[in-house]
PDB file of C-alpha atoms in Angstrom:
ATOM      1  CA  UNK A 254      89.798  98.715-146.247  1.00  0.00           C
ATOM      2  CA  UNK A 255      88.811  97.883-142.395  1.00  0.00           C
ATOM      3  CA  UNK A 256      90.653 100.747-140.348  1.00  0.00           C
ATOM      4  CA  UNK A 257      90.893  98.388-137.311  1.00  0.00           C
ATOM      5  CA  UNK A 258      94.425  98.981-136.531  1.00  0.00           C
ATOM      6  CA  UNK A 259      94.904  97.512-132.974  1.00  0.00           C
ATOM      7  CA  UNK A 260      98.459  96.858-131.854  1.00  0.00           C
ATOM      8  CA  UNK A 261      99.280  95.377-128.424  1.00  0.00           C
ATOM      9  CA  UNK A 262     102.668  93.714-127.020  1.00  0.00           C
ATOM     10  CA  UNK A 263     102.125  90.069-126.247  1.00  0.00           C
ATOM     11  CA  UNK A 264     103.161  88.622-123.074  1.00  0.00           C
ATOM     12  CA  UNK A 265     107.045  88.886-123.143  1.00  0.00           C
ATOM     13  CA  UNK A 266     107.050  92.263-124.108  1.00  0.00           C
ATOM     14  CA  UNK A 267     107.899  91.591-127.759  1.00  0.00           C
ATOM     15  CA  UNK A 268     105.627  93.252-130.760  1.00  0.00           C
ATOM     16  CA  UNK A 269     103.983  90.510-132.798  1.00  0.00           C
ATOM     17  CA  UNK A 270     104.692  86.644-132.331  1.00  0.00           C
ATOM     18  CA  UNK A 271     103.762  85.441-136.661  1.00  0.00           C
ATOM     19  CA  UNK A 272     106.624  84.354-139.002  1.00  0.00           C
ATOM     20  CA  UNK A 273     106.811  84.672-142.252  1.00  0.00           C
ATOM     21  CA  UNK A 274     108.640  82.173-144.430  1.00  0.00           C
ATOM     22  CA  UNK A 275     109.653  82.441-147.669  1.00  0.00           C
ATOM     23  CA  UNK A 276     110.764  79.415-150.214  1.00  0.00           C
ATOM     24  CA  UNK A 277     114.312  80.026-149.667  1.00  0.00           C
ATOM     25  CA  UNK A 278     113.624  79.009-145.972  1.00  0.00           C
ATOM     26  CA  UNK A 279     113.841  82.922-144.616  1.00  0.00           C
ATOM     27  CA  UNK A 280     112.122  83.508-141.914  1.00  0.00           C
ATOM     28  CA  UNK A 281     111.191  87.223-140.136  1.00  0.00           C
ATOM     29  CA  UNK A 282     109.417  87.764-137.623  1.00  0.00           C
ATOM     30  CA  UNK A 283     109.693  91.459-137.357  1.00  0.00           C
ATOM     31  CA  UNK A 284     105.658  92.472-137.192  1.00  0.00           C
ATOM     32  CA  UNK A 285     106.398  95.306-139.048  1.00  0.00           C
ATOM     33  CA  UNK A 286     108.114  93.908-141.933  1.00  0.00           C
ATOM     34  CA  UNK A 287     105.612  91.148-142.103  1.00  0.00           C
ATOM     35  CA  UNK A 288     103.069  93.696-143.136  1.00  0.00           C
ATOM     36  CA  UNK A 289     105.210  95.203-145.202  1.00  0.00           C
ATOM     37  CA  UNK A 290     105.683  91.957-147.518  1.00  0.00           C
ATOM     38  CA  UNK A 291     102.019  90.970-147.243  1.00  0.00           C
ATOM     39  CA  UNK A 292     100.823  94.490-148.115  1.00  0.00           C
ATOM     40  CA  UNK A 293     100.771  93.770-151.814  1.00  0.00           C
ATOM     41  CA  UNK A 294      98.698  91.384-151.616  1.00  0.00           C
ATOM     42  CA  UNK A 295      96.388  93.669-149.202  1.00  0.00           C
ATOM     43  CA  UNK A 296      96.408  91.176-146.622  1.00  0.00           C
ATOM     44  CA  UNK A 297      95.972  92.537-143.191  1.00  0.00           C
ATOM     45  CA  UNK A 298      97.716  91.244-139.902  1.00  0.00           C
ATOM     46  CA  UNK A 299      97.800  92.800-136.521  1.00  0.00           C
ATOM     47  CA  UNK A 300      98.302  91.400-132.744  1.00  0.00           C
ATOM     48  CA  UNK A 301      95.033  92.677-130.630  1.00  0.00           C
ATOM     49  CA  UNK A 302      94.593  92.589-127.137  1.00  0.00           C
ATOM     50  CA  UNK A 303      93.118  89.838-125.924  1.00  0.00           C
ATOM     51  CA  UNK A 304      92.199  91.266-122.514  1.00  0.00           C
ATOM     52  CA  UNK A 305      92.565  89.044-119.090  1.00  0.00           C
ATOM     53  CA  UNK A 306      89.555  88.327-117.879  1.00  0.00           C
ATOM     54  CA  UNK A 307      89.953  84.998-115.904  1.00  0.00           C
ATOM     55  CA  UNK A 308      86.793  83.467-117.224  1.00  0.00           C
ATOM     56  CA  UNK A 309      87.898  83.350-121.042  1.00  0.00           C
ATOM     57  CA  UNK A 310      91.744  82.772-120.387  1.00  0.00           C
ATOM     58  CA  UNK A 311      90.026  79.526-118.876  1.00  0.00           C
ATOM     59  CA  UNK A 312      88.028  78.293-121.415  1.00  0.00           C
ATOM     60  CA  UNK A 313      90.679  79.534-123.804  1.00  0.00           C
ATOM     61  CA  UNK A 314      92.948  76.742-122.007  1.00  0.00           C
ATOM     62  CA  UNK A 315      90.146  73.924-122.476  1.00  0.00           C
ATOM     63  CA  UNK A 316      90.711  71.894-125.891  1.00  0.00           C
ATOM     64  CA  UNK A 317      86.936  71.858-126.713  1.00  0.00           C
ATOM     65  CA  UNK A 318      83.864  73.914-126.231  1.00  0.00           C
ATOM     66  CA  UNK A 319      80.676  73.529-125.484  1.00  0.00           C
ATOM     67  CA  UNK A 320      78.054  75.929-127.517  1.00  0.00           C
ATOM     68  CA  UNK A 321      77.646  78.422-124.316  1.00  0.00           C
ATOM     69  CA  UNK A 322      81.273  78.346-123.525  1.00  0.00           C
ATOM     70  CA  UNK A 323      81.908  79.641-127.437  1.00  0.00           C
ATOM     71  CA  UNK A 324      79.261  81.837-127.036  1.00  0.00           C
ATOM     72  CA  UNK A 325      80.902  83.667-123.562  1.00  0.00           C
ATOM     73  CA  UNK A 326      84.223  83.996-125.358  1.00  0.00           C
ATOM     74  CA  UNK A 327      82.597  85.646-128.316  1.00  0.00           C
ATOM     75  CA  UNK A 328      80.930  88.267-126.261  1.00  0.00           C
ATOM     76  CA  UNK A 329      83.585  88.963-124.475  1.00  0.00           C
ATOM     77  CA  UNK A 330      85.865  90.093-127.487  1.00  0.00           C
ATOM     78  CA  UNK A 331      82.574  91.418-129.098  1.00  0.00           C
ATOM     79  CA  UNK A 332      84.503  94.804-129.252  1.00  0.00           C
ATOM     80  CA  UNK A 333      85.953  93.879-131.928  1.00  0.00           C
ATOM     81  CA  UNK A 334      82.960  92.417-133.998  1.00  0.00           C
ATOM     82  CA  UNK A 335      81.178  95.733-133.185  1.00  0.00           C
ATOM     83  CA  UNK A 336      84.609  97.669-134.995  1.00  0.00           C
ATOM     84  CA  UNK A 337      84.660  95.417-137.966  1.00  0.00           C
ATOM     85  CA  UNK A 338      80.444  95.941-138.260  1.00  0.00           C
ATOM     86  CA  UNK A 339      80.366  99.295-138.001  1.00  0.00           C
ATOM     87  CA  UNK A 340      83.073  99.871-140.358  1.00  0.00           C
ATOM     88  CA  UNK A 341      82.719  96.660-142.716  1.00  0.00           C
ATOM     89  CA  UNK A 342      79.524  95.882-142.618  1.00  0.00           C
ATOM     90  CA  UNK A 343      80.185  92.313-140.946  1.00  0.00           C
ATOM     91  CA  UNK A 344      77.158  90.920-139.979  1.00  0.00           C
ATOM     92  CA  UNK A 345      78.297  87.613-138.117  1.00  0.00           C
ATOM     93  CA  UNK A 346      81.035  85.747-135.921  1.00  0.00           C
ATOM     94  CA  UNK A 347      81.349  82.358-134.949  1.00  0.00           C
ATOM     95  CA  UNK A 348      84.258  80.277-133.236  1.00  0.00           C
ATOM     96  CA  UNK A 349      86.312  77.406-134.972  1.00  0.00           C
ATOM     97  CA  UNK A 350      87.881  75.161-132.215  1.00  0.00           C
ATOM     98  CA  UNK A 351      89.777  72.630-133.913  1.00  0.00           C
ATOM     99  CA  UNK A 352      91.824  70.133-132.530  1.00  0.00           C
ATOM    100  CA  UNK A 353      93.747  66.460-132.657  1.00  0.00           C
ATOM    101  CA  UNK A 354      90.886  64.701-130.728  1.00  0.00           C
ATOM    102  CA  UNK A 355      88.423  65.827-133.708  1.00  0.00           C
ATOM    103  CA  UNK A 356      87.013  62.921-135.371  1.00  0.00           C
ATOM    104  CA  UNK A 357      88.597  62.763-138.813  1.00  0.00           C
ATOM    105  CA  UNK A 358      90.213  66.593-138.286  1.00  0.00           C
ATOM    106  CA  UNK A 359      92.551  65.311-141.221  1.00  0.00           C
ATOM    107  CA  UNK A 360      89.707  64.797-143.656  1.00  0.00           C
ATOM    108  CA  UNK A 361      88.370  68.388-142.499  1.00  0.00           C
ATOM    109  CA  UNK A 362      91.202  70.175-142.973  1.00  0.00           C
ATOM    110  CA  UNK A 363      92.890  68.564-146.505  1.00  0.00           C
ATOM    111  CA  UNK A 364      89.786  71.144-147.597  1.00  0.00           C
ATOM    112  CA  UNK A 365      91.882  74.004-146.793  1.00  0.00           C
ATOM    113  CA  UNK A 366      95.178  72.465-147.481  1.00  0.00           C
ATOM    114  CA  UNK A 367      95.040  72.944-150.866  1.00  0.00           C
ATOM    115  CA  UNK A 368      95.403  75.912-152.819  1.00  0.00           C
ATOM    116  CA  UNK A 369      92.017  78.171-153.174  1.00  0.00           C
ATOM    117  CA  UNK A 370      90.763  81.201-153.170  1.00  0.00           C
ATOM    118  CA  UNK A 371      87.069  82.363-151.931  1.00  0.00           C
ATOM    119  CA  UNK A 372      84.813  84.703-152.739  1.00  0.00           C
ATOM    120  CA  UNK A 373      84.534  86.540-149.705  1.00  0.00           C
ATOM    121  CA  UNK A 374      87.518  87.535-147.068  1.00  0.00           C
ATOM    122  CA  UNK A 375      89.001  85.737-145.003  1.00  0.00           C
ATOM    123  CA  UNK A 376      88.436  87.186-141.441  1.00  0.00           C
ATOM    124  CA  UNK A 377      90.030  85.818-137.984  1.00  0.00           C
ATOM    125  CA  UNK A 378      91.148  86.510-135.117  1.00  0.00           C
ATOM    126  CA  UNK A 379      93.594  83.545-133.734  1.00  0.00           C
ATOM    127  CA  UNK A 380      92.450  83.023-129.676  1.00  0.00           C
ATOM    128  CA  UNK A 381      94.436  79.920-128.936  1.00  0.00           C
ATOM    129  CA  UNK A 382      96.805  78.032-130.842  1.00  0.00           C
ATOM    130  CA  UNK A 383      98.579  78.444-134.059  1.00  0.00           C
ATOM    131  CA  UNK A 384      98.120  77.647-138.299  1.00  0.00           C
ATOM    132  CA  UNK A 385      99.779  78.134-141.325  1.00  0.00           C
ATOM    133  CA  UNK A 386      98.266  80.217-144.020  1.00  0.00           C
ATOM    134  CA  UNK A 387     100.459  80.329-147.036  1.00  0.00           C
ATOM    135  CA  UNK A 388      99.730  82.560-150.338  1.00  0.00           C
ATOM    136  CA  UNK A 389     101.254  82.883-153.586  1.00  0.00           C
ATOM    137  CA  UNK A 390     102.497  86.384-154.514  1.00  0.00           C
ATOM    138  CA  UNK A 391     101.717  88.047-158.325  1.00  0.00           C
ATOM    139  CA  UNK A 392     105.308  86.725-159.440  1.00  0.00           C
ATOM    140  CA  UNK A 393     104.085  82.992-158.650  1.00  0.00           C
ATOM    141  CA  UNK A 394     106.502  82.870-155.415  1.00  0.00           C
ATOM    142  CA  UNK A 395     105.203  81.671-151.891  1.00  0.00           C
ATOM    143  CA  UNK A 396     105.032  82.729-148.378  1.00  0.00           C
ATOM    144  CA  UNK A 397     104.083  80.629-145.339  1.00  0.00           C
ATOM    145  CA  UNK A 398     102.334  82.776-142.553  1.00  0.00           C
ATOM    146  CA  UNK A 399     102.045  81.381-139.152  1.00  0.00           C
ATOM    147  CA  UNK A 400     100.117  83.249-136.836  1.00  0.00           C
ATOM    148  CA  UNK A 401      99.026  82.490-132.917  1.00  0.00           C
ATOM    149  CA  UNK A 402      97.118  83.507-130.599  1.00  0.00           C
ATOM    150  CA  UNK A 403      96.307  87.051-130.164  1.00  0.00           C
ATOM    151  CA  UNK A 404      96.675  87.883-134.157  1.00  0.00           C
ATOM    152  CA  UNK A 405      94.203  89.106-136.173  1.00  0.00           C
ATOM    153  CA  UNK A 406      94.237  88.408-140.251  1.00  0.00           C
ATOM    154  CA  UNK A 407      92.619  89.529-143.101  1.00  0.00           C
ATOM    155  CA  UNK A 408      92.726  87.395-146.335  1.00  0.00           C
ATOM    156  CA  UNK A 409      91.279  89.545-149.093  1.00  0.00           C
ATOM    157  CA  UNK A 410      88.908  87.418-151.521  1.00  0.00           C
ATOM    158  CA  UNK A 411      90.175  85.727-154.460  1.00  0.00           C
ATOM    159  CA  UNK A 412      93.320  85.798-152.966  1.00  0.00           C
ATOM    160  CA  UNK A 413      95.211  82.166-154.039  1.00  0.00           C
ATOM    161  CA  UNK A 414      95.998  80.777-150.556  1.00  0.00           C
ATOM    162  CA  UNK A 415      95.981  77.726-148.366  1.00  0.00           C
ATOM    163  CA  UNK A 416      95.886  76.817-144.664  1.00  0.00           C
ATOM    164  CA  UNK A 417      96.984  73.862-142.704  1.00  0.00           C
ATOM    165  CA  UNK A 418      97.856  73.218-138.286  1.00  0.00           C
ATOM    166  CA  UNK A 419     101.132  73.139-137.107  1.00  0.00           C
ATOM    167  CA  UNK A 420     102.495  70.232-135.189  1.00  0.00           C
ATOM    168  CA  UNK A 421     100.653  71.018-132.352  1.00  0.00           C
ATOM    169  CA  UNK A 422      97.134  70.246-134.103  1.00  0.00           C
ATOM    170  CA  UNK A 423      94.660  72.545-132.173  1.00  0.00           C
ATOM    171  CA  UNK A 424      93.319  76.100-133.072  1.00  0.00           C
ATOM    172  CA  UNK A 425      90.412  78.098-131.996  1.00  0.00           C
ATOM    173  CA  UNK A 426      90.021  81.854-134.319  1.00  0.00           C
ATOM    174  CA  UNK A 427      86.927  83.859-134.207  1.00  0.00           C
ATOM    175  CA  UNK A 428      85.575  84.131-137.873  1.00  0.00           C
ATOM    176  CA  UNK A 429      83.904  87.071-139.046  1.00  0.00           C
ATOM    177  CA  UNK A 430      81.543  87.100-141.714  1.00  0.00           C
ATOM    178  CA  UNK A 431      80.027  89.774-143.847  1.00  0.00           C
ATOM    179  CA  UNK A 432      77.341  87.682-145.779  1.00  0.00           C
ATOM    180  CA  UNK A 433      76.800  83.732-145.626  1.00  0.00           C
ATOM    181  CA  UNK A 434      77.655  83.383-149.579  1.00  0.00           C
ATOM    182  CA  UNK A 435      81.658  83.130-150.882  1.00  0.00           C
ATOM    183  CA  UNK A 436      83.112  79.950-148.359  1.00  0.00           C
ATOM    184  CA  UNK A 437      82.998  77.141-151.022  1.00  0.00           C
ATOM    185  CA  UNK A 438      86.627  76.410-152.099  1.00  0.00           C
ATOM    186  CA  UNK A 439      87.868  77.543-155.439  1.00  0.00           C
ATOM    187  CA  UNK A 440      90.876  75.234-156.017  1.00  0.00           C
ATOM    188  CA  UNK A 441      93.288  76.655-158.079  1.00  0.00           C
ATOM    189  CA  UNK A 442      95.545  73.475-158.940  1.00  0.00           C
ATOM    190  CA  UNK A 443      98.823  75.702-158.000  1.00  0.00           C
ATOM    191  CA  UNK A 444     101.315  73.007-155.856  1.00  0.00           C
ATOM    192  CA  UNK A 445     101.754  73.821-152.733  1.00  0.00           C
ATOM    193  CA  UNK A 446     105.953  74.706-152.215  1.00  0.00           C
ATOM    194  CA  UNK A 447     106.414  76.145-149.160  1.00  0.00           C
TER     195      UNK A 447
END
């Protein structure tokens, strides 16, 4: 277990901005008790500082990225690559930027949509935008996570989960990887509730 345990307020002063909703249409938003409910499943979630250099906040802003604009966002949130290497042994980041001017984005992302598992975690940290990662708990009930910008998540693998944009259709998360094995879907055929 990763001890990165980074907590920051985001911009209006509030601790953590995810909600978590359950199949009776519940919703909290309580940081806190989010972790609590995901903690049997040993998913991690945290809000980390994004910093404010001017530079990134920029190309943050931008809908796409070139390769060297990805590349001078990564290095400057490297700090936390360099925590999750030297105590998970990741070994490599990239950037996703996804968003509605993608050429067939909807093909792309009925991949994750469904309900899989991997065989590696699930590492990002959200940058810009927002997604909905939902997981089915050992008594076969579901949870819908969303998580923005600023929030870091950790999907254990072979957890049963899925993942899908909100209305707003654009996303960029770092992902960190510990090997370059384990990212091929394993579709589990569970429907998709919540």
């Amino acid at each position: 277990m990763l001890g990165v345990r980074i907590r920051a307020l985001n911009d209006k002063g509030k601790s953590g901005m995810a909600e978590l909703k359950f199949e009776n249409q519940q919703i909290i938003t309580d940081l806190n008790k989010i972790q609590t409910e995901l903690a049997p499943l040993s998913i991690k979630l945290d809000r980390w500082p994004m910093g404010d250099n001017p530079q990134t906040r920029d190309l943050l802003a931008k809908e796409s990225l070139d390769e060297p604009e990805k590349e001078s966002v990564l290095q400057q949130l490297d700090h936390y690559f360099h925590q999750l290497q030297a105590e998970g042994g990741y070994q490599s980041r990239d950037i996703i930027v996804l968003h509605p001017n993608i050429p067939q984005l909807d093909e792309l992302l009925s991949k994750f949509a469904k309900c899989h598992t991997h065989d590696d975690d699930e590492v990002r940290y959200i940058v810009d935008g927002e997604g909905i990662f939902g997981f089915v708990r050992s008594d076969a009930s579901q949870i819908a996570l969303k998580v923005e910008a600023g929030e870091y998540i950790n999907v254990p693998k072979n957890t049963e989960h899925w993942f899908y944009l909100t209305s707003s259709r654009r996303i960029k998360a770092v992902r960190y990887f510990t090997g370059t094995e384990g990212w091929v879907p394993r579709y589990t055929n569970t429907e998709v509730r919540v």
